[in-house]
Amino acid sequence: MTRVLHIVTAFPRDDSEDSMTPWLIAMLQQLQKNGVENTVLAPSYKGLGNQNVMGIDVRRFRYFPKKWESLTHDEATPVRLAKKPWYLLLAPFLLLAGRKYVKKLLGEKNFDIVHIHWPIPMAFVGAPAFGKIPTILHFYTAETSMIRRYPIIKPFFRGAIRDADKVVALTTYGMNQAKSIYDRPVEIIPYGNEFPPDIPEVNPPKGNETREILYVGRLVERKGVKYLIQAMPKILSQIDAQLTIVGGGILLEELKSIAKQENVEDKVSFTGIIPADEKDKAYRECDVFVLPACIDRHGDTEGQGVVLLEALSYGKPVVASAVGGIVDIVKNDKTGLLVPQKDPDALAEAIVRILTDEKLYVRLATDGYKYALDNFSIPAVTEKMLNIYNSVIEK
């Protein structure tokens, strides 16, 4: 039995919570099936104590009076800090309390590995394990974005990477970002996704029926949704289509205005954030999925693109921008179509091509599903993680 302590920024508060990190839950559950005993250390939320969540042992550390203990959960911490910068005052209390709890936990239980997720800032919390227990740092690309914005913190985290036994990143893009902090070998372990054992039936649209185009995700600059809306006039000049945009975010009203400016407001629907069953229906009923991501004004872009895996799991072909971690999933003209970022004309051309060529449609949906199943399914990702665990223990 391999005992692993996972240090995270947030974790579901009950079995029914719609987690922001379903891939992490799935991987931990799969690890347990393979003989790993997981303990998760996460900050408390308004006084919440230790729990068993979805069969996983969760330890919560307190860091502030109950009323204000809300820096994490509900929404991503960087998003919360952007809305209410005063929350930054809580960060030192969280980090110091977490570090103290790690020392206590390491004294109570013999762990074989300490797996630190989101090393910026959680490497500070897990630092007591460096040099004593095999330690893994797991980067998710948001950390390197923080270093670009706040370079003053770079020296500490370069030291943390040097002290770790293994460094892991999501994608090739994430690997290169991690190496920009400290150049050493970095393993790639992507987000995983649930896949049916066999591809769902692939049904390319026929004749003159309306083509359903789908986008799912947050409505923020780096998702590039405005370029997809701007592509609609050119798409509609060639085929009848409807664009459904699922998700919420600060750009909602701006995107609605762009649809009106482009005279396509009747062909673009905004659903907001919807329940899981409705999202499932949206994937099943769409004809093509599009992720028009871009590099935003801060230099941030898509870390991987889990929504692409979700779409492929439904047997749908995908179109996406060739940025960030997307290119690890979408191999142009093999597992989907890639286009340059911020290019509505290229988006329109690719979408029309895929929706009017039945052979291409079936090939990309089928080959995309097979590639994703082999490389991004929960069992495939977990096997990679187990290999890393075994390698650091043997070392």
PDB file of C-alpha atoms in Angstrom, residues 215-378:
ATOM      1  CA  TYR A 215     -18.907  26.266 -27.036  1.00  0.00           C
ATOM      2  CA  VAL A 216     -18.659  25.375 -23.332  1.00  0.00           C
ATOM      3  CA  GLY A 217     -16.515  27.313 -20.870  1.00  0.00           C
ATOM      4  CA  ARG A 218     -15.986  30.534 -18.996  1.00  0.00           C
ATOM      5  CA  LEU A 219     -16.606  33.810 -20.759  1.00  0.00           C
ATOM      6  CA  VAL A 220     -13.214  35.399 -20.247  1.00  0.00           C
ATOM      7  CA  GLU A 221     -10.725  36.938 -22.652  1.00  0.00           C
ATOM      8  CA  ARG A 222      -8.393  33.953 -23.081  1.00  0.00           C
ATOM      9  CA  LYS A 223     -11.257  31.735 -24.271  1.00  0.00           C
ATOM     10  CA  GLY A 224     -11.545  33.873 -27.428  1.00  0.00           C
ATOM     11  CA  VAL A 225     -15.336  33.518 -27.700  1.00  0.00           C
ATOM     12  CA  LYS A 226     -15.724  36.864 -29.450  1.00  0.00           C
ATOM     13  CA  TYR A 227     -13.804  35.528 -32.463  1.00  0.00           C
ATOM     14  CA  LEU A 228     -16.241  32.636 -32.750  1.00  0.00           C
ATOM     15  CA  ILE A 229     -19.174  35.056 -32.746  1.00  0.00           C
ATOM     16  CA  GLN A 230     -17.405  37.196 -35.349  1.00  0.00           C
ATOM     17  CA  ALA A 231     -17.024  34.065 -37.500  1.00  0.00           C
ATOM     18  CA  MET A 232     -20.787  33.509 -37.615  1.00  0.00           C
ATOM     19  CA  PRO A 233     -21.614  35.882 -40.530  1.00  0.00           C
ATOM     20  CA  LYS A 234     -19.183  34.044 -42.820  1.00  0.00           C
ATOM     21  CA  ILE A 235     -20.479  30.662 -41.607  1.00  0.00           C
ATOM     22  CA  LEU A 236     -24.085  31.708 -42.202  1.00  0.00           C
ATOM     23  CA  SER A 237     -23.254  32.885 -45.719  1.00  0.00           C
ATOM     24  CA  GLN A 238     -22.523  29.243 -46.575  1.00  0.00           C
ATOM     25  CA  ILE A 239     -24.664  27.053 -44.274  1.00  0.00           C
ATOM     26  CA  ASP A 240     -27.531  27.389 -41.825  1.00  0.00           C
ATOM     27  CA  ALA A 241     -26.117  27.169 -38.306  1.00  0.00           C
ATOM     28  CA  GLN A 242     -26.898  27.933 -34.685  1.00  0.00           C
ATOM     29  CA  LEU A 243     -24.217  28.744 -32.091  1.00  0.00           C
ATOM     30  CA  THR A 244     -24.870  27.818 -28.461  1.00  0.00           C
ATOM     31  CA  ILE A 245     -22.579  29.349 -25.833  1.00  0.00           C
ATOM     32  CA  VAL A 246     -22.687  27.552 -22.477  1.00  0.00           C
ATOM     33  CA  GLY A 247     -21.087  29.220 -19.475  1.00  0.00           C
ATOM     34  CA  GLY A 248     -20.868  32.455 -17.562  1.00  0.00           C
ATOM     35  CA  GLY A 249     -18.278  35.138 -16.969  1.00  0.00           C
ATOM     36  CA  ILE A 250     -17.441  38.815 -16.933  1.00  0.00           C
ATOM     37  CA  LEU A 251     -17.665  39.153 -20.738  1.00  0.00           C
ATOM     38  CA  LEU A 252     -21.274  37.969 -21.062  1.00  0.00           C
ATOM     39  CA  GLU A 253     -22.819  41.354 -21.834  1.00  0.00           C
ATOM     40  CA  GLU A 254     -19.949  42.348 -24.112  1.00  0.00           C
ATOM     41  CA  LEU A 255     -20.351  39.141 -26.114  1.00  0.00           C
ATOM     42  CA  LYS A 256     -24.086  39.720 -26.441  1.00  0.00           C
ATOM     43  CA  SER A 257     -23.300  43.188 -27.819  1.00  0.00           C
ATOM     44  CA  ILE A 258     -20.857  41.702 -30.343  1.00  0.00           C
ATOM     45  CA  ALA A 259     -23.540  39.268 -31.529  1.00  0.00           C
ATOM     46  CA  LYS A 260     -25.884  42.225 -32.032  1.00  0.00           C
ATOM     47  CA  GLN A 261     -23.219  44.247 -33.871  1.00  0.00           C
ATOM     48  CA  GLU A 262     -22.622  41.295 -36.206  1.00  0.00           C
ATOM     49  CA  ASN A 263     -26.397  40.950 -36.799  1.00  0.00           C
ATOM     50  CA  VAL A 264     -26.351  37.330 -35.616  1.00  0.00           C
ATOM     51  CA  GLU A 265     -28.084  37.695 -32.250  1.00  0.00           C
ATOM     52  CA  ASP A 266     -30.903  35.403 -33.437  1.00  0.00           C
ATOM     53  CA  LYS A 267     -28.310  32.739 -34.351  1.00  0.00           C
ATOM     54  CA  VAL A 268     -26.330  32.900 -31.085  1.00  0.00           C
ATOM     55  CA  SER A 269     -27.833  31.720 -27.798  1.00  0.00           C
ATOM     56  CA  PHE A 270     -26.307  32.226 -24.353  1.00  0.00           C
ATOM     57  CA  THR A 271     -27.432  29.639 -21.796  1.00  0.00           C
ATOM     58  CA  GLY A 272     -25.363  30.767 -18.826  1.00  0.00           C
ATOM     59  CA  ILE A 273     -24.143  28.093 -16.414  1.00  0.00           C
ATOM     60  CA  ILE A 274     -26.380  25.035 -16.705  1.00  0.00           C
ATOM     61  CA  PRO A 275     -26.841  21.774 -14.734  1.00  0.00           C
ATOM     62  CA  ALA A 276     -24.861  18.666 -15.689  1.00  0.00           C
ATOM     63  CA  ASP A 277     -27.822  16.981 -17.400  1.00  0.00           C
ATOM     64  CA  GLU A 278     -28.420  20.006 -19.621  1.00  0.00           C
ATOM     65  CA  LYS A 279     -24.743  20.215 -20.505  1.00  0.00           C
ATOM     66  CA  ASP A 280     -24.842  16.522 -21.369  1.00  0.00           C
ATOM     67  CA  LYS A 281     -27.758  17.231 -23.726  1.00  0.00           C
ATOM     68  CA  ALA A 282     -25.893  20.144 -25.339  1.00  0.00           C
ATOM     69  CA  TYR A 283     -22.923  17.894 -26.132  1.00  0.00           C
ATOM     70  CA  ARG A 284     -25.128  15.111 -27.488  1.00  0.00           C
ATOM     71  CA  GLU A 285     -27.127  17.435 -29.743  1.00  0.00           C
ATOM     72  CA  CYS A 286     -24.291  19.544 -31.162  1.00  0.00           C
ATOM     73  CA  ASP A 287     -22.658  18.823 -34.514  1.00  0.00           C
ATOM     74  CA  VAL A 288     -19.252  20.344 -33.798  1.00  0.00           C
ATOM     75  CA  PHE A 289     -17.473  21.694 -30.728  1.00  0.00           C
ATOM     76  CA  VAL A 290     -15.287  24.814 -30.959  1.00  0.00           C
ATOM     77  CA  LEU A 291     -12.685  26.183 -28.527  1.00  0.00           C
ATOM     78  CA  PRO A 292     -11.425  29.488 -30.026  1.00  0.00           C
ATOM     79  CA  ALA A 293      -8.865  30.172 -27.256  1.00  0.00           C
ATOM     80  CA  CYS A 294      -6.231  32.901 -27.511  1.00  0.00           C
ATOM     81  CA  ILE A 295      -3.356  34.478 -25.604  1.00  0.00           C
ATOM     82  CA  ASP A 296      -4.851  37.277 -23.525  1.00  0.00           C
ATOM     83  CA  ARG A 297      -3.378  40.653 -22.545  1.00  0.00           C
ATOM     84  CA  HIS A 298      -1.637  39.074 -19.530  1.00  0.00           C
ATOM     85  CA  GLY A 299       0.035  36.386 -21.632  1.00  0.00           C
ATOM     86  CA  ASP A 300      -2.301  33.665 -20.320  1.00  0.00           C
ATOM     87  CA  THR A 301      -3.930  31.024 -22.477  1.00  0.00           C
ATOM     88  CA  GLU A 302      -5.568  27.601 -22.321  1.00  0.00           C
ATOM     89  CA  GLY A 303      -3.644  25.214 -20.086  1.00  0.00           C
ATOM     90  CA  GLN A 304      -5.098  22.063 -21.673  1.00  0.00           C
ATOM     91  CA  GLY A 305      -8.726  22.275 -22.787  1.00  0.00           C
ATOM     92  CA  VAL A 306     -10.685  19.598 -20.907  1.00  0.00           C
ATOM     93  CA  VAL A 307     -13.853  20.607 -22.763  1.00  0.00           C
ATOM     94  CA  LEU A 308     -12.239  19.231 -25.924  1.00  0.00           C
ATOM     95  CA  LEU A 309     -11.934  15.840 -24.209  1.00  0.00           C
ATOM     96  CA  GLU A 310     -15.563  16.086 -23.110  1.00  0.00           C
ATOM     97  CA  ALA A 311     -16.684  16.761 -26.689  1.00  0.00           C
ATOM     98  CA  LEU A 312     -14.566  13.929 -28.103  1.00  0.00           C
ATOM     99  CA  SER A 313     -16.049  11.541 -25.519  1.00  0.00           C
ATOM    100  CA  TYR A 314     -19.456  12.214 -27.119  1.00  0.00           C
ATOM    101  CA  GLY A 315     -18.129  11.375 -30.584  1.00  0.00           C
ATOM    102  CA  LYS A 316     -18.092  14.998 -31.763  1.00  0.00           C
ATOM    103  CA  PRO A 317     -15.402  16.519 -33.995  1.00  0.00           C
ATOM    104  CA  VAL A 318     -13.574  19.571 -32.650  1.00  0.00           C
ATOM    105  CA  VAL A 319     -12.136  22.831 -33.948  1.00  0.00           C
ATOM    106  CA  ALA A 320      -9.713  24.820 -31.793  1.00  0.00           C
ATOM    107  CA  SER A 321      -6.984  27.450 -31.813  1.00  0.00           C
ATOM    108  CA  ALA A 322      -3.377  26.312 -31.922  1.00  0.00           C
ATOM    109  CA  VAL A 323      -2.358  27.765 -28.550  1.00  0.00           C
ATOM    110  CA  GLY A 324      -1.263  26.506 -25.126  1.00  0.00           C
ATOM    111  CA  GLY A 325      -1.985  22.929 -24.177  1.00  0.00           C
ATOM    112  CA  ILE A 326      -4.660  22.493 -26.855  1.00  0.00           C
ATOM    113  CA  VAL A 327      -2.114  21.180 -29.341  1.00  0.00           C
ATOM    114  CA  ASP A 328      -1.493  18.103 -27.166  1.00  0.00           C
ATOM    115  CA  ILE A 329      -5.121  17.065 -27.768  1.00  0.00           C
ATOM    116  CA  VAL A 330      -5.886  18.394 -31.241  1.00  0.00           C
ATOM    117  CA  LYS A 331      -3.521  17.197 -33.952  1.00  0.00           C
ATOM    118  CA  ASN A 332      -4.460  19.140 -37.059  1.00  0.00           C
ATOM    119  CA  ASP A 333      -6.429  17.138 -39.615  1.00  0.00           C
ATOM    120  CA  LYS A 334      -5.953  14.003 -37.477  1.00  0.00           C
ATOM    121  CA  THR A 335      -7.881  14.428 -34.228  1.00  0.00           C
ATOM    122  CA  GLY A 336      -9.550  17.739 -35.090  1.00  0.00           C
ATOM    123  CA  LEU A 337      -8.865  20.982 -36.926  1.00  0.00           C
ATOM    124  CA  LEU A 338      -6.491  23.678 -35.629  1.00  0.00           C
ATOM    125  CA  VAL A 339      -6.658  27.337 -36.662  1.00  0.00           C
ATOM    126  CA  PRO A 340      -4.580  30.434 -35.856  1.00  0.00           C
ATOM    127  CA  GLN A 341      -5.757  32.340 -32.781  1.00  0.00           C
ATOM    128  CA  LYS A 342      -7.911  35.495 -33.095  1.00  0.00           C
ATOM    129  CA  ASP A 343      -8.832  34.693 -36.709  1.00  0.00           C
ATOM    130  CA  PRO A 344     -12.626  34.632 -37.335  1.00  0.00           C
ATOM    131  CA  ASP A 345     -12.176  33.847 -41.037  1.00  0.00           C
ATOM    132  CA  ALA A 346     -10.001  30.794 -40.318  1.00  0.00           C
ATOM    133  CA  LEU A 347     -12.516  29.625 -37.693  1.00  0.00           C
ATOM    134  CA  ALA A 348     -15.379  29.977 -40.152  1.00  0.00           C
ATOM    135  CA  GLU A 349     -13.496  28.099 -42.876  1.00  0.00           C
ATOM    136  CA  ALA A 350     -12.648  25.186 -40.553  1.00  0.00           C
ATOM    137  CA  ILE A 351     -16.161  24.947 -39.105  1.00  0.00           C
ATOM    138  CA  VAL A 352     -17.832  24.997 -42.530  1.00  0.00           C
ATOM    139  CA  ARG A 353     -15.343  22.446 -43.842  1.00  0.00           C
ATOM    140  CA  ILE A 354     -16.027  19.993 -41.035  1.00  0.00           C
ATOM    141  CA  LEU A 355     -19.815  20.470 -41.288  1.00  0.00           C
ATOM    142  CA  THR A 356     -20.010  19.941 -45.045  1.00  0.00           C
ATOM    143  CA  ASP A 357     -17.596  17.033 -45.543  1.00  0.00           C
ATOM    144  CA  GLU A 358     -19.147  13.833 -44.157  1.00  0.00           C
ATOM    145  CA  LYS A 359     -16.030  11.688 -44.582  1.00  0.00           C
ATOM    146  CA  LEU A 360     -13.858  14.270 -42.814  1.00  0.00           C
ATOM    147  CA  TYR A 361     -16.477  14.616 -40.069  1.00  0.00           C
ATOM    148  CA  VAL A 362     -16.559  10.885 -39.327  1.00  0.00           C
ATOM    149  CA  ARG A 363     -12.774  10.471 -39.542  1.00  0.00           C
ATOM    150  CA  LEU A 364     -11.980  13.332 -37.161  1.00  0.00           C
ATOM    151  CA  ALA A 365     -14.656  12.323 -34.657  1.00  0.00           C
ATOM    152  CA  THR A 366     -13.535   8.683 -34.689  1.00  0.00           C
ATOM    153  CA  ASP A 367      -9.775   9.249 -34.628  1.00  0.00           C
ATOM    154  CA  GLY A 368     -10.138  12.058 -32.089  1.00  0.00           C
ATOM    155  CA  TYR A 369     -12.090   9.770 -29.758  1.00  0.00           C
ATOM    156  CA  LYS A 370      -9.535   6.952 -30.072  1.00  0.00           C
ATOM    157  CA  TYR A 371      -6.580   9.277 -29.429  1.00  0.00           C
ATOM    158  CA  ALA A 372      -8.268  10.851 -26.408  1.00  0.00           C
ATOM    159  CA  LEU A 373      -9.267   7.444 -24.987  1.00  0.00           C
ATOM    160  CA  ASP A 374      -5.709   6.133 -25.273  1.00  0.00           C
ATOM    161  CA  ASN A 375      -4.001   9.204 -23.834  1.00  0.00           C
ATOM    162  CA  PHE A 376      -6.487  11.119 -21.654  1.00  0.00           C
ATOM    163  CA  SER A 377      -8.852   8.579 -20.104  1.00  0.00           C
ATOM    164  CA  ILE A 378      -8.802   8.332 -16.296  1.00  0.00           C
TER     165      ILE A 378
END
